[in-house]
């Protein structure tokens, strides 16, 4: 009898452990992309996180009719909530850090190319030149919590919103005692903690030539933001030429830096997101110099001929591909 009880007890413990290790999962479509959420442990249920994502989508979308950002762009001024103030301050700092390669004021040009409404066309050079006068963070004036923009200047958080949102969700999950999480918001992946079974996180890097497949994968333990910017993610073709959605704020043209994609690994989601866009604009050479001057991220570059380059730290995590390591 004692033996049977011991077996039952053992099985109950085993079952409880298995149940504890089973993640909660959810999917939603927001910020123009499919999002997948998976968490282990904690008392949080995923509907709270989904609610936050939908709220931030409404707040930060430049196109949504009721979004705070659309109102700001329409009125040219706004009283900033602490949340919007925090996001704008980090966007300004990242724009300065990247020498303007990431620039949240590039929106007039993004519109001229027709990306927000998906009504694509190639703007004339004269139109691009004229719109460039509105681009640049010097056109934003912040006084306490009040923001005013010079006439014609408009903001776009498309290059930072998903990373900011993922980071925000991770903070909430931490507060709720969640031990491990994997949030995949389109090209933005963010992990929290380590998987209960002790195995590593495995994050695929999309093959720019064939986006339904991975060209390599990153393996690591612990918390990390992994964000990819790629010319395959959004583009249109005209007269046999491809025009993608990452604009060089200096020229007003889709960045022609010789890269197909850049994946950034960093501790903070918004930073990883803004830097992946900025490094795409910079290209391999300038991006490498930038990495040597900054120690808060690692990167994997894929150039037009398919060759892969990984910074020292990223190289230790990169698997299933051949690549060239970039040394400090
Ligand atoms: P991502 O996919 O994160 O690289 O961000 C690209 C999106 O950010 C585009 O769809 C635009 O809305 C916007 N964007 C394009 N170029 C830039 C840039 N150089 N700096 C900041 N935002 C940009
Ligand atoms: Mg980005």
Coordinates of C-alpha atoms and ligand atoms in Angstrom, one line a residue:
X1 CA 0.0 0.0 0.0
X2 CA 2.8 2.4 1.0
X3 CA 4.5 1.7 -2.4
X4 CA 1.3 2.5 -4.3
X5 CA 0.9 5.7 -2.4
X6 CA 4.5 6.6 -3.1
X7 CA 3.9 6.0 -6.8
X8 CA 0.7 8.1 -6.8
X9 CA 2.6 10.9 -5.0
X10 CA 5.4 10.7 -7.5
X11 CA 3.1 10.8 -10.5
X12 CA 1.2 13.8 -9.0
X13 CA 4.4 15.7 -8.5
X14 CA 5.5 14.9 -12.0
X15 CA 2.1 15.9 -13.4
X16 CA 2.1 19.2 -11.5
X17 CA 5.6 19.9 -12.7
X18 CA 4.6 19.2 -16.3
X19 CA 1.5 21.5 -16.0
X20 CA 3.7 24.2 -14.5
X21 CA 6.1 23.9 -17.4
X22 CA 3.3 24.1 -20.1
X23 CA 3.3 27.7 -21.4
X24 CA 0.3 29.9 -22.0
X25 CA 0.1 30.9 -25.6
X26 CA -1.7 33.5 -27.6
X27 CA -1.7 35.0 -31.1
X28 CA -3.0 38.4 -32.3
X29 CA -2.7 40.7 -35.3
X30 CA -1.6 44.2 -34.3
X31 CA 0.8 46.8 -35.6
X32 CA 0.3 45.4 -39.1
X33 CA 1.9 42.1 -38.2
X34 CA 1.1 38.7 -36.6
X35 CA 2.2 38.4 -33.0
X36 CA 2.8 35.3 -31.0
X37 CA 3.1 35.3 -27.2
X38 CA 4.2 32.5 -24.9
X39 CA 4.8 32.7 -21.2
X40 CA 5.7 30.3 -18.4
X41 CA 4.8 30.7 -14.8
X42 CA 3.4 33.7 -12.9
X43 CA -0.2 34.7 -12.3
X44 CA -0.5 36.8 -15.4
X45 CA -3.0 35.8 -18.0
X46 CA -2.1 36.8 -21.5
X47 CA -5.2 38.8 -22.1
X48 CA -3.6 41.7 -20.1
X49 CA -0.6 41.7 -22.4
X50 CA -2.8 41.5 -25.5
X51 CA -4.7 44.5 -24.2
X52 CA -1.5 46.5 -23.7
X53 CA -0.4 45.7 -27.2
X54 CA -3.7 46.9 -28.7
X55 CA -3.6 50.0 -26.6
X56 CA 0.0 50.9 -27.7
X57 CA -1.0 50.1 -31.3
X58 CA -3.7 52.7 -31.1
X59 CA -1.5 55.2 -29.4
X60 CA 1.6 54.9 -31.6
X61 CA 0.2 54.2 -35.1
X62 CA 0.7 57.1 -37.4
X63 CA -2.3 56.1 -39.5
X64 CA -5.0 55.2 -37.0
X65 CA -7.7 57.9 -36.9
X66 CA -7.8 58.1 -33.1
X67 CA -4.1 57.6 -32.4
X68 CA -2.3 60.1 -30.3
X69 CA 0.4 60.2 -32.9
X70 CA -2.0 60.9 -35.8
X71 CA -3.5 63.8 -33.7
X72 CA 0.0 65.1 -33.0
X73 CA 0.9 65.0 -36.7
X74 CA -2.3 66.8 -37.6
X75 CA -2.1 69.5 -35.0
X76 CA 1.7 69.9 -35.0
X77 CA 1.6 70.1 -31.2
X78 CA 0.6 68.0 -28.2
X79 CA 0.8 67.8 -24.4
X80 CA 2.8 64.7 -23.9
X81 CA 1.8 62.0 -21.5
X82 CA 4.7 60.6 -19.4
X83 CA 4.6 57.5 -21.7
X84 CA 4.8 59.4 -24.9
X85 CA 7.4 61.7 -23.5
X86 CA 9.5 58.7 -22.5
X87 CA 9.3 57.2 -26.0
X88 CA 10.1 60.5 -27.7
X89 CA 13.0 61.1 -25.4
X90 CA 14.5 57.6 -26.2
X91 CA 13.8 58.1 -29.9
X92 CA 15.6 61.4 -29.9
X93 CA 18.6 59.9 -28.0
X94 CA 18.8 57.0 -30.5
X95 CA 18.5 59.3 -33.4
X96 CA 21.5 61.3 -32.0
X97 CA 23.5 58.2 -31.2
X98 CA 23.1 56.9 -34.8
X99 CA 23.9 60.2 -36.4
X100 CA 20.3 60.5 -37.8
X101 CA 20.3 57.1 -39.5
X102 CA 17.3 56.3 -37.3
X103 CA 15.2 59.4 -37.6
X104 CA 11.5 59.4 -36.3
X105 CA 10.8 62.6 -38.4
X106 CA 11.2 60.7 -41.7
X107 CA 7.4 60.3 -42.0
X108 CA 6.8 62.8 -44.8
X109 CA 9.1 60.7 -47.0
X110 CA 7.6 57.4 -45.9
X111 CA 4.2 58.9 -47.0
X112 CA 5.6 60.1 -50.3
X113 CA 6.6 56.5 -51.1
X114 CA 3.1 55.5 -50.2
X115 CA 4.0 52.9 -47.5
X116 CA 1.4 53.8 -44.7
X117 CA -1.6 53.5 -47.1
X118 CA 0.0 50.9 -49.3
X119 CA -0.6 53.2 -52.3
X120 CA 3.0 52.9 -53.5
X121 CA 4.7 55.1 -56.0
X122 CA 8.2 56.5 -56.7
X123 CA 8.3 60.2 -55.8
X124 CA 10.0 62.6 -58.2
X125 CA 13.4 63.9 -57.1
X126 CA 12.0 67.4 -56.7
X127 CA 9.3 66.1 -54.3
X128 CA 11.9 64.2 -52.2
X129 CA 14.2 67.2 -52.0
X130 CA 11.4 69.4 -51.0
X131 CA 10.2 67.0 -48.3
X132 CA 13.7 66.5 -46.9
X133 CA 13.5 70.1 -45.5
X134 CA 11.0 68.8 -42.9
X135 CA 13.2 65.9 -41.8
X136 CA 15.5 66.1 -38.8
X137 CA 15.0 66.2 -35.0
X138 CA 15.9 69.9 -34.9
X139 CA 12.3 70.4 -36.1
X140 CA 10.9 69.1 -32.7
X141 CA 10.7 71.5 -29.8
X142 CA 10.0 70.1 -26.3
X143 CA 9.3 72.4 -23.4
X144 CA 8.5 70.3 -20.3
X145 CA 5.7 68.1 -21.4
X146 CA 4.7 70.2 -24.4
X147 CA 5.9 69.3 -27.9
X148 CA 5.6 71.5 -30.9
X149 CA 6.8 70.6 -34.4
X150 CA 7.8 73.0 -37.3
X151 CA 5.2 73.1 -40.0
X152 CA 5.5 70.1 -42.4
X153 CA 7.3 67.9 -39.9
X154 CA 5.7 64.6 -38.9
X155 CA 6.6 61.8 -36.6
X156 CA 6.7 58.0 -37.3
X157 CA 7.4 55.4 -34.6
X158 CA 7.3 52.5 -37.1
X159 CA 11.0 51.7 -36.5
X160 CA 10.8 51.6 -32.7
X161 CA 7.1 51.0 -31.7
X162 CA 7.2 47.2 -31.8
X163 CA 10.5 47.0 -29.8
X164 CA 9.1 49.6 -27.3
X165 CA 5.9 47.6 -26.9
X166 CA 7.8 44.3 -26.5
X167 CA 10.0 45.8 -23.8
X168 CA 6.9 47.3 -22.0
X169 CA 5.2 43.8 -22.1
X170 CA 8.3 42.2 -20.6
X171 CA 8.3 44.7 -17.7
X172 CA 4.7 43.9 -17.0
X173 CA 5.4 40.2 -17.1
X174 CA 8.3 40.6 -14.7
X175 CA 6.1 42.5 -12.3
X176 CA 3.6 39.6 -12.4
X177 CA 6.3 37.1 -11.5
X178 CA 6.4 35.4 -14.9
X179 CA 9.6 33.4 -15.0
X180 CA 10.1 33.0 -18.8
X181 CA 8.5 34.5 -21.9
X182 CA 9.0 34.5 -25.6
X183 CA 7.3 37.4 -27.4
X184 CA 7.4 37.5 -31.2
X185 CA 6.0 40.8 -32.6
X186 CA 6.7 40.4 -36.3
X187 CA 10.4 40.8 -36.8
X188 CA 10.8 41.7 -33.1
X189 CA 11.5 38.9 -30.8
X190 CA 12.1 39.3 -27.0
X191 CA 12.8 36.7 -24.4
X192 CA 12.6 36.9 -20.7
X193 CA 14.5 34.5 -18.4
X194 CA 15.3 31.0 -19.2
X195 CA 13.0 28.2 -20.3
X196 CA 11.8 26.0 -17.4
X197 CA 13.3 22.9 -19.1
X198 CA 16.7 24.6 -19.1
X199 CA 17.1 24.5 -22.9
X200 CA 18.3 27.5 -24.9
X201 CA 16.1 29.9 -26.8
X202 CA 16.5 29.3 -30.5
X203 CA 15.6 32.3 -32.7
X204 CA 15.7 31.9 -36.5
X205 CA 17.0 34.6 -38.8
X206 CA 14.9 34.9 -41.9
X207 CA 16.4 34.1 -45.3
X208 CA 16.0 37.4 -47.2
X209 CA 16.0 35.5 -50.5
X210 CA 13.3 33.2 -49.3
X211 CA 11.4 34.7 -46.3
X212 CA 9.5 31.5 -45.5
X213 CA 12.8 29.9 -44.4
X214 CA 15.5 30.6 -41.9
X215 CA 19.0 31.1 -43.1
X216 CA 20.6 30.7 -39.6
X217 CA 19.6 30.6 -36.0
X218 CA 20.7 32.3 -32.7
X219 CA 21.0 30.2 -29.6
X220 CA 21.3 31.8 -26.2
X221 CA 20.0 31.7 -22.6
X222 CA 18.4 34.5 -20.6
X223 CA 16.7 37.8 -21.5
X224 CA 17.3 39.4 -24.9
X225 CA 15.7 41.5 -27.6
X226 CA 16.4 40.2 -31.1
X227 CA 15.2 42.5 -33.9
X228 CA 15.6 42.2 -37.6
X229 CA 15.1 45.0 -40.2
X230 CA 15.1 43.7 -43.8
X231 CA 14.4 44.9 -47.3
X232 CA 12.2 41.8 -47.8
X233 CA 9.8 42.8 -45.0
X234 CA 7.9 45.5 -46.9
X235 CA 8.5 46.6 -50.5
X236 CA 6.9 47.2 -53.9
X237 CA 8.2 46.9 -57.4
X238 CA 8.0 49.4 -60.2
X239 CA 9.5 49.0 -63.7
X240 CA 11.3 45.9 -62.5
X241 CA 13.0 47.7 -59.6
X242 CA 12.3 46.9 -55.9
X243 CA 11.7 49.8 -53.4
X244 CA 11.7 48.9 -49.7
X245 CA 10.4 50.6 -46.6
X246 CA 13.6 51.7 -44.8
X247 CA 14.4 55.2 -45.9
X248 CA 17.7 56.9 -45.7
X249 CA 16.9 60.2 -44.0
X250 CA 19.8 61.9 -45.9
X251 CA 18.5 61.1 -49.4
X252 CA 14.8 60.3 -49.0
X253 CA 15.4 57.1 -51.0
X254 CA 15.1 53.5 -49.7
X255 CA 18.5 52.9 -48.1
X256 CA 20.8 51.4 -50.7
X257 CA 23.5 50.3 -48.3
X258 CA 24.2 46.9 -49.8
X259 CA 22.4 45.0 -47.0
X260 CA 19.4 42.7 -47.2
X261 CA 18.9 42.4 -43.5
X262 CA 20.4 43.4 -40.1
X263 CA 19.5 41.6 -36.8
X264 CA 20.4 43.4 -33.6
X265 CA 20.7 41.7 -30.2
X266 CA 20.4 44.1 -27.2
X267 CA 19.0 44.1 -23.7
X268 CA 16.4 46.8 -24.4
X269 CA 13.7 46.2 -27.0
X270 CA 13.3 49.8 -28.2
X271 CA 17.1 50.1 -28.6
X272 CA 17.3 46.9 -30.6
X273 CA 14.5 48.0 -32.9
X274 CA 15.8 51.5 -33.6
X275 CA 19.4 50.2 -34.0
X276 CA 18.3 47.5 -36.5
X277 CA 16.8 50.2 -38.7
X278 CA 19.8 52.5 -38.2
X279 CA 22.3 49.8 -39.1
X280 CA 20.4 48.9 -42.2
X281 CA 20.7 52.5 -43.3
X282 CA 24.4 52.6 -42.4
X283 CA 25.4 49.4 -44.2
X284 CA 28.1 46.9 -43.2
X285 CA 31.1 49.2 -43.1
X286 CA 29.6 52.1 -41.2
X287 CA 27.6 49.7 -39.1
X288 CA 30.8 47.9 -38.1
X289 CA 32.4 51.2 -37.1
X290 CA 29.3 52.1 -35.1
X291 CA 29.4 48.7 -33.3
X292 CA 33.1 49.2 -32.4
X293 CA 32.1 52.6 -30.8
X294 CA 29.2 51.2 -28.9
X295 CA 29.1 48.2 -26.5
X296 CA 25.4 47.9 -25.9
X297 CA 24.5 45.6 -28.8
X298 CA 25.6 42.8 -31.2
X299 CA 24.6 42.4 -34.8
X300 CA 24.3 39.9 -37.7
X301 CA 24.4 41.5 -41.2
X302 CA 23.3 39.8 -44.4
X303 CA 24.7 41.5 -47.5
X304 CA 23.2 41.5 -51.0
X305 CA 25.2 38.4 -52.2
X306 CA 23.9 36.4 -49.2
X307 CA 27.1 36.5 -47.2
X308 CA 26.7 36.7 -43.4
X309 CA 28.8 38.8 -41.0
X310 CA 28.4 38.6 -37.2
X311 CA 30.0 40.8 -34.5
X312 CA 32.1 39.0 -31.9
X313 CA 29.2 38.6 -29.4
X314 CA 26.7 37.5 -32.0
X315 CA 29.1 35.0 -33.4
X316 CA 29.1 33.0 -30.2
X317 CA 25.3 32.6 -30.6
X318 CA 25.0 32.1 -34.4
X319 CA 24.5 28.5 -35.7
X320 CA 23.6 26.6 -38.8
X321 CA 25.4 28.9 -41.3
X322 CA 28.8 29.9 -42.4
X323 CA 29.7 33.5 -41.6
X324 CA 32.6 36.0 -41.1
X325 CA 33.2 37.2 -37.6
X326 CA 33.7 40.9 -37.1
X327 CA 36.3 41.6 -34.4
X328 CA 36.4 44.6 -32.0
Ligands
LIG1 P1 11.9 48.7 -39.2 O1 11.1 47.7 -39.9 O2 11.9 48.6 -37.7 O3 13.3 48.8 -39.7 O4 11.2 50.1 -39.4 C1 10.8 50.6 -40.7 C2 9.7 51.5 -40.5 O5 10.1 52.7 -39.8 C3 9.2 52.0 -41.9 O6 8.0 51.3 -42.3 C4 8.9 53.5 -41.6 O7 7.6 53.6 -41.1 C5 9.9 53.9 -40.6 N1 11.2 54.3 -41.1 C6 11.7 54.1 -42.4 N2 13.0 54.5 -42.4 C7 13.3 55.0 -41.2 C8 14.4 55.6 -40.6 N3 15.6 55.8 -41.3 N4 14.4 56.0 -39.3 C9 13.2 55.9 -38.6 N5 12.1 55.3 -39.1 C10 12.1 54.9 -40.3
LIG2 MG1 13.3 49.0 -36.3

